[in-house]
């Protein structure tokens, strides 16, 4: 049976950063650093590291199935017009890549939250909220007003994270919500 995706959207004009800034500060106080692919350098080595992190985190997405090979990942996720290294937010712990929140700007004019993931040992500490706050800053800096995403209905953590940020059900026609 086809999956009934949970489609969500966030009004970026109404989003109140101040509610989540303490989470960003407390993550930094515990030694988590936040950066972007653009700041670190969009190099072959960093693309490979992004792939490995994405692959590890995606293993916990319900019914995700087999992940891309590296060549498929490059072709379908990176070497595409909507890939922007400024929209690849990374969380680092002691220099190791532990989290990612990636955002693209879609031709329809909205931002799309592509993938948010934390290594299992780093979950439950607000790091995803901190990364999403930075991702929202990126989306706004590109002039967008709406951030969209969708999740498998069994992905309670991802749906809970987004609802915590204020995402609501997205009733836009499917074509507009891709
Ligand atoms: C989804 C994911 C990124 C959340 O990361 P996280 O750092 O553990 O989340 P946070 O600690 O920042 O929690 C943020 C909010 O999400 C909600 N949440 C987190 N885990 C939850 C769970 N298991 N069930 C329900 N809600 C949950 C809570 O509301 C929490 O806010 P609170 O701390 O104020 O209560 C993480 O579970 C993950 O990497 N999962 C595997 C990859 C994935 O499924 N990604 C989404 C698909 S793109």
mmCIF file of C-alpha atoms and ligand atoms in Angstrom:
data_model
loop_
_atom_site.group_PDB
_atom_site.id
_atom_site.type_symbol
_atom_site.label_atom_id
_atom_site.label_comp_id
_atom_site.label_asym_id
_atom_site.label_seq_id
_atom_site.Cartn_x
_atom_site.Cartn_y
_atom_site.Cartn_z
ATOM 1 C CA UNK A 1 0.000 0.000 0.000
ATOM 2 C CA UNK A 2 1.288 3.499 -0.774
ATOM 3 C CA UNK A 3 2.639 5.443 2.195
ATOM 4 C CA UNK A 4 0.541 8.421 3.290
ATOM 5 C CA UNK A 5 3.374 10.900 3.915
ATOM 6 C CA UNK A 6 3.031 13.437 6.719
ATOM 7 C CA UNK A 7 3.533 16.725 4.892
ATOM 8 C CA UNK A 8 4.477 19.723 7.029
ATOM 9 C CA UNK A 9 5.173 23.414 6.567
ATOM 10 C CA UNK A 10 6.549 26.253 8.660
ATOM 11 C CA UNK A 11 5.706 29.939 8.253
ATOM 12 C CA UNK A 12 9.164 31.557 8.341
ATOM 13 C CA UNK A 13 7.749 35.060 8.782
ATOM 14 C CA UNK A 14 5.949 34.054 11.976
ATOM 15 C CA UNK A 15 8.771 31.848 13.324
ATOM 16 C CA UNK A 16 10.215 33.240 16.548
ATOM 17 C CA UNK A 17 13.963 32.498 16.682
ATOM 18 C CA UNK A 18 14.188 33.643 20.288
ATOM 19 C CA UNK A 19 12.282 30.557 21.480
ATOM 20 C CA UNK A 20 15.046 28.273 20.209
ATOM 21 C CA UNK A 21 18.196 30.364 20.655
ATOM 22 C CA UNK A 22 18.706 29.004 24.220
ATOM 23 C CA UNK A 23 18.883 25.482 22.715
ATOM 24 C CA UNK A 24 21.600 26.620 20.311
ATOM 25 C CA UNK A 25 23.527 28.247 23.166
ATOM 26 C CA UNK A 26 23.260 25.212 25.415
ATOM 27 C CA UNK A 27 24.470 22.891 22.644
ATOM 28 C CA UNK A 28 27.475 25.170 22.116
ATOM 29 C CA UNK A 29 28.148 25.149 25.861
ATOM 30 C CA UNK A 30 28.341 21.360 25.791
ATOM 31 C CA UNK A 31 31.011 21.536 23.076
ATOM 32 C CA UNK A 32 28.931 21.117 19.912
ATOM 33 C CA UNK A 33 30.093 23.385 17.083
ATOM 34 C CA UNK A 34 27.866 24.425 14.208
ATOM 35 C CA UNK A 35 29.104 25.222 10.741
ATOM 36 C CA UNK A 36 28.165 24.773 7.087
ATOM 37 C CA UNK A 37 29.577 22.970 4.113
ATOM 38 C CA UNK A 38 30.276 26.376 2.555
ATOM 39 C CA UNK A 39 32.336 27.464 5.570
ATOM 40 C CA UNK A 40 34.280 24.196 5.782
ATOM 41 C CA UNK A 41 34.793 23.933 2.031
ATOM 42 C CA UNK A 42 32.677 22.056 -0.487
ATOM 43 C CA UNK A 43 35.495 19.619 -1.220
ATOM 44 C CA UNK A 44 35.469 16.008 -2.391
ATOM 45 C CA UNK A 45 36.549 14.909 1.104
ATOM 46 C CA UNK A 46 33.716 16.819 2.780
ATOM 47 C CA UNK A 47 31.155 15.542 0.274
ATOM 48 C CA UNK A 48 32.211 12.014 1.163
ATOM 49 C CA UNK A 49 31.875 12.807 4.883
ATOM 50 C CA UNK A 50 28.393 14.218 4.267
ATOM 51 C CA UNK A 51 27.441 11.046 2.415
ATOM 52 C CA UNK A 52 28.666 8.816 5.255
ATOM 53 C CA UNK A 53 26.786 10.835 7.878
ATOM 54 C CA UNK A 54 23.622 10.934 5.779
ATOM 55 C CA UNK A 55 23.819 7.196 5.141
ATOM 56 C CA UNK A 56 24.259 6.382 8.844
ATOM 57 C CA UNK A 57 21.405 8.655 9.958
ATOM 58 C CA UNK A 58 19.090 7.529 7.164
ATOM 59 C CA UNK A 59 19.343 3.919 8.355
ATOM 60 C CA UNK A 60 16.926 4.970 11.135
ATOM 61 C CA UNK A 61 14.266 6.396 8.815
ATOM 62 C CA UNK A 62 11.338 3.952 8.757
ATOM 63 C CA UNK A 63 11.148 2.001 5.486
ATOM 64 C CA UNK A 64 13.948 4.116 3.976
ATOM 65 C CA UNK A 65 15.280 1.090 2.132
ATOM 66 C CA UNK A 66 18.759 0.847 0.706
ATOM 67 C CA UNK A 67 20.702 4.100 0.663
ATOM 68 C CA UNK A 68 22.335 5.585 -2.440
ATOM 69 C CA UNK A 69 25.769 4.468 -3.507
ATOM 70 C CA UNK A 70 28.227 7.350 -3.337
ATOM 71 C CA UNK A 71 28.012 7.915 -7.091
ATOM 72 C CA UNK A 72 24.202 7.965 -6.923
ATOM 73 C CA UNK A 73 24.355 10.394 -3.990
ATOM 74 C CA UNK A 74 26.609 12.753 -5.915
ATOM 75 C CA UNK A 75 24.384 12.600 -8.993
ATOM 76 C CA UNK A 76 21.029 12.859 -7.218
ATOM 77 C CA UNK A 77 21.729 14.917 -4.080
ATOM 78 C CA UNK A 78 24.795 17.066 -4.738
ATOM 79 C CA UNK A 79 25.432 17.678 -8.415
ATOM 80 C CA UNK A 80 21.978 19.203 -8.867
ATOM 81 C CA UNK A 81 20.905 22.844 -9.284
ATOM 82 C CA UNK A 82 19.207 23.081 -5.859
ATOM 83 C CA UNK A 83 22.285 21.918 -3.897
ATOM 84 C CA UNK A 84 23.746 24.853 -1.980
ATOM 85 C CA UNK A 85 26.661 24.311 0.442
ATOM 86 C CA UNK A 86 25.424 27.305 2.481
ATOM 87 C CA UNK A 87 22.291 25.292 3.184
ATOM 88 C CA UNK A 88 24.193 22.278 4.548
ATOM 89 C CA UNK A 89 24.298 22.879 8.303
ATOM 90 C CA UNK A 90 26.640 20.579 10.216
ATOM 91 C CA UNK A 91 27.080 19.792 13.905
ATOM 92 C CA UNK A 92 30.571 18.817 15.024
ATOM 93 C CA UNK A 93 31.688 17.256 18.293
ATOM 94 C CA UNK A 94 35.435 17.426 18.862
ATOM 95 C CA UNK A 95 35.825 17.911 15.116
ATOM 96 C CA UNK A 96 33.782 14.793 14.256
ATOM 97 C CA UNK A 97 30.675 15.261 12.119
ATOM 98 C CA UNK A 98 27.689 14.207 14.233
ATOM 99 C CA UNK A 99 24.693 16.014 12.711
ATOM 100 C CA UNK A 100 23.344 17.526 9.522
ATOM 101 C CA UNK A 101 20.355 19.645 8.493
ATOM 102 C CA UNK A 102 20.152 20.279 4.779
ATOM 103 C CA UNK A 103 17.888 22.767 3.057
ATOM 104 C CA UNK A 104 17.286 23.560 -0.589
ATOM 105 C CA UNK A 105 15.524 26.452 -2.267
ATOM 106 C CA UNK A 106 12.955 25.096 -4.689
ATOM 107 C CA UNK A 107 12.083 26.657 -8.069
ATOM 108 C CA UNK A 108 8.487 27.127 -6.810
ATOM 109 C CA UNK A 109 9.870 29.654 -4.304
ATOM 110 C CA UNK A 110 9.734 27.799 -0.998
ATOM 111 C CA UNK A 111 12.522 26.213 1.016
ATOM 112 C CA UNK A 112 12.596 22.448 1.513
ATOM 113 C CA UNK A 113 14.083 20.637 4.471
ATOM 114 C CA UNK A 114 15.861 17.743 2.775
ATOM 115 C CA UNK A 115 17.437 15.764 5.610
ATOM 116 C CA UNK A 116 17.933 16.273 9.302
ATOM 117 C CA UNK A 117 19.919 13.643 11.151
ATOM 118 C CA UNK A 118 22.018 13.052 14.232
ATOM 119 C CA UNK A 119 24.242 10.122 15.072
ATOM 120 C CA UNK A 120 22.301 8.048 17.594
ATOM 121 C CA UNK A 121 24.587 8.909 20.528
ATOM 122 C CA UNK A 122 23.895 12.615 20.078
ATOM 123 C CA UNK A 123 20.103 12.524 19.935
ATOM 124 C CA UNK A 124 17.747 13.876 22.559
ATOM 125 C CA UNK A 125 19.857 16.936 23.443
ATOM 126 C CA UNK A 126 18.281 19.562 21.245
ATOM 127 C CA UNK A 127 20.988 19.472 18.563
ATOM 128 C CA UNK A 128 18.427 19.038 15.783
ATOM 129 C CA UNK A 129 16.494 22.100 16.995
ATOM 130 C CA UNK A 130 19.727 24.110 16.992
ATOM 131 C CA UNK A 131 20.602 22.972 13.452
ATOM 132 C CA UNK A 132 17.088 23.732 12.216
ATOM 133 C CA UNK A 133 17.304 27.229 13.675
ATOM 134 C CA UNK A 134 20.393 27.801 11.526
ATOM 135 C CA UNK A 135 18.676 26.170 8.547
ATOM 136 C CA UNK A 136 15.754 28.568 8.962
ATOM 137 C CA UNK A 137 18.243 31.453 8.915
ATOM 138 C CA UNK A 138 19.597 30.154 5.620
ATOM 139 C CA UNK A 139 16.092 29.797 4.127
ATOM 140 C CA UNK A 140 15.220 33.349 5.154
ATOM 141 C CA UNK A 141 18.514 34.697 3.808
ATOM 142 C CA UNK A 142 17.495 33.338 0.399
ATOM 143 C CA UNK A 143 14.210 35.254 0.548
ATOM 144 C CA UNK A 144 11.856 32.352 1.224
ATOM 145 C CA UNK A 145 8.823 32.555 3.492
ATOM 146 C CA UNK A 146 7.803 28.900 3.826
ATOM 147 C CA UNK A 147 9.831 25.815 4.750
ATOM 148 C CA UNK A 148 8.344 22.478 3.733
ATOM 149 C CA UNK A 149 9.152 18.876 4.485
ATOM 150 C CA UNK A 150 7.547 15.443 4.605
ATOM 151 C CA UNK A 151 8.071 12.344 6.687
ATOM 152 C CA UNK A 152 7.103 8.720 6.896
ATOM 153 C CA UNK A 153 4.152 8.535 9.343
ATOM 154 C CA UNK A 154 6.134 6.187 11.621
ATOM 155 C CA UNK A 155 8.995 8.679 12.019
ATOM 156 C CA UNK A 156 7.790 10.012 15.383
ATOM 157 C CA UNK A 157 11.099 11.716 16.248
ATOM 158 C CA UNK A 158 11.269 13.717 13.007
ATOM 159 C CA UNK A 159 7.592 14.665 13.104
ATOM 160 C CA UNK A 160 7.891 15.578 16.805
ATOM 161 C CA UNK A 161 10.993 17.687 16.133
ATOM 162 C CA UNK A 162 9.264 19.641 13.388
ATOM 163 C CA UNK A 163 6.024 20.116 15.307
ATOM 164 C CA UNK A 164 8.120 21.345 18.252
ATOM 165 C CA UNK A 165 9.474 24.054 15.919
ATOM 166 C CA UNK A 166 5.938 25.006 14.895
ATOM 167 C CA UNK A 167 5.482 23.085 11.648
ATOM 168 C CA UNK A 168 1.814 22.434 10.854
ATOM 169 C CA UNK A 169 0.084 20.112 8.398
ATOM 170 C CA UNK A 170 0.643 21.200 4.814
ATOM 171 C CA UNK A 171 -2.535 21.088 2.782
ATOM 172 C CA UNK A 172 -1.036 22.651 -0.352
ATOM 173 C CA UNK A 173 -1.576 20.644 -3.538
ATOM 174 C CA UNK A 174 1.078 17.953 -3.771
ATOM 175 C CA UNK A 175 2.805 19.492 -6.793
ATOM 176 C CA UNK A 176 3.461 22.697 -4.851
ATOM 177 C CA UNK A 177 4.797 20.835 -1.846
ATOM 178 C CA UNK A 178 7.527 18.780 -3.448
HETATM 179 C C1 LIG B 1 14.806 13.212 13.954
HETATM 180 C C2 LIG B 1 16.112 13.504 14.663
HETATM 181 C C3 LIG B 1 16.977 14.376 13.740
HETATM 182 C C4 LIG B 1 15.828 14.310 15.960
HETATM 183 O O1 LIG B 1 17.083 14.701 16.479
HETATM 184 P P1 LIG B 1 17.349 15.010 18.023
HETATM 185 O O2 LIG B 1 18.595 15.812 18.127
HETATM 186 O O3 LIG B 1 17.283 13.767 18.824
HETATM 187 O O4 LIG B 1 16.130 15.916 18.412
HETATM 188 P P2 LIG B 1 16.118 16.983 19.562
HETATM 189 O O5 LIG B 1 16.823 16.472 20.772
HETATM 190 O O6 LIG B 1 16.602 18.297 18.995
HETATM 191 O O7 LIG B 1 14.578 17.064 19.886
HETATM 192 C C5 LIG B 1 13.785 18.033 19.263
HETATM 193 C C6 LIG B 1 12.342 17.800 19.575
HETATM 194 O O8 LIG B 1 11.897 16.682 18.823
HETATM 195 C C7 LIG B 1 10.920 15.976 19.556
HETATM 196 N N1 LIG B 1 11.370 14.586 19.633
HETATM 197 C C8 LIG B 1 12.653 14.152 19.655
HETATM 198 N N2 LIG B 1 12.670 12.812 19.690
HETATM 199 C C9 LIG B 1 11.377 12.418 19.694
HETATM 200 C C10 LIG B 1 10.748 11.154 19.696
HETATM 201 N N3 LIG B 1 11.464 10.015 19.715
HETATM 202 N N4 LIG B 1 9.397 11.105 19.645
HETATM 203 C C11 LIG B 1 8.662 12.253 19.619
HETATM 204 N N5 LIG B 1 9.214 13.483 19.606
HETATM 205 C C12 LIG B 1 10.556 13.553 19.653
HETATM 206 C C13 LIG B 1 10.768 16.651 20.898
HETATM 207 O O9 LIG B 1 9.651 17.536 20.829
HETATM 208 C C14 LIG B 1 12.025 17.472 21.011
HETATM 209 O O10 LIG B 1 11.815 18.677 21.667
HETATM 210 P P3 LIG B 1 12.057 18.816 23.273
HETATM 211 O O11 LIG B 1 13.497 18.492 23.501
HETATM 212 O O12 LIG B 1 11.757 20.243 23.551
HETATM 213 O O13 LIG B 1 11.126 17.844 23.915
HETATM 214 C C15 LIG B 1 16.861 12.204 15.065
HETATM 215 O O14 LIG B 1 15.979 11.379 15.781
HETATM 216 C C16 LIG B 1 17.413 11.416 13.877
HETATM 217 O O15 LIG B 1 18.534 11.662 13.425
HETATM 218 N N6 LIG B 1 16.640 10.434 13.352
HETATM 219 C C17 LIG B 1 17.102 9.604 12.226
HETATM 220 C C18 LIG B 1 17.080 10.366 10.905
HETATM 221 C C19 LIG B 1 15.693 10.865 10.557
HETATM 222 O O16 LIG B 1 14.704 10.168 10.677
HETATM 223 N N7 LIG B 1 15.637 12.118 10.075
HETATM 224 C C20 LIG B 1 14.409 12.732 9.641
HETATM 225 C C21 LIG B 1 14.133 12.403 8.220
HETATM 226 S S1 LIG B 1 14.736 13.721 7.187
#
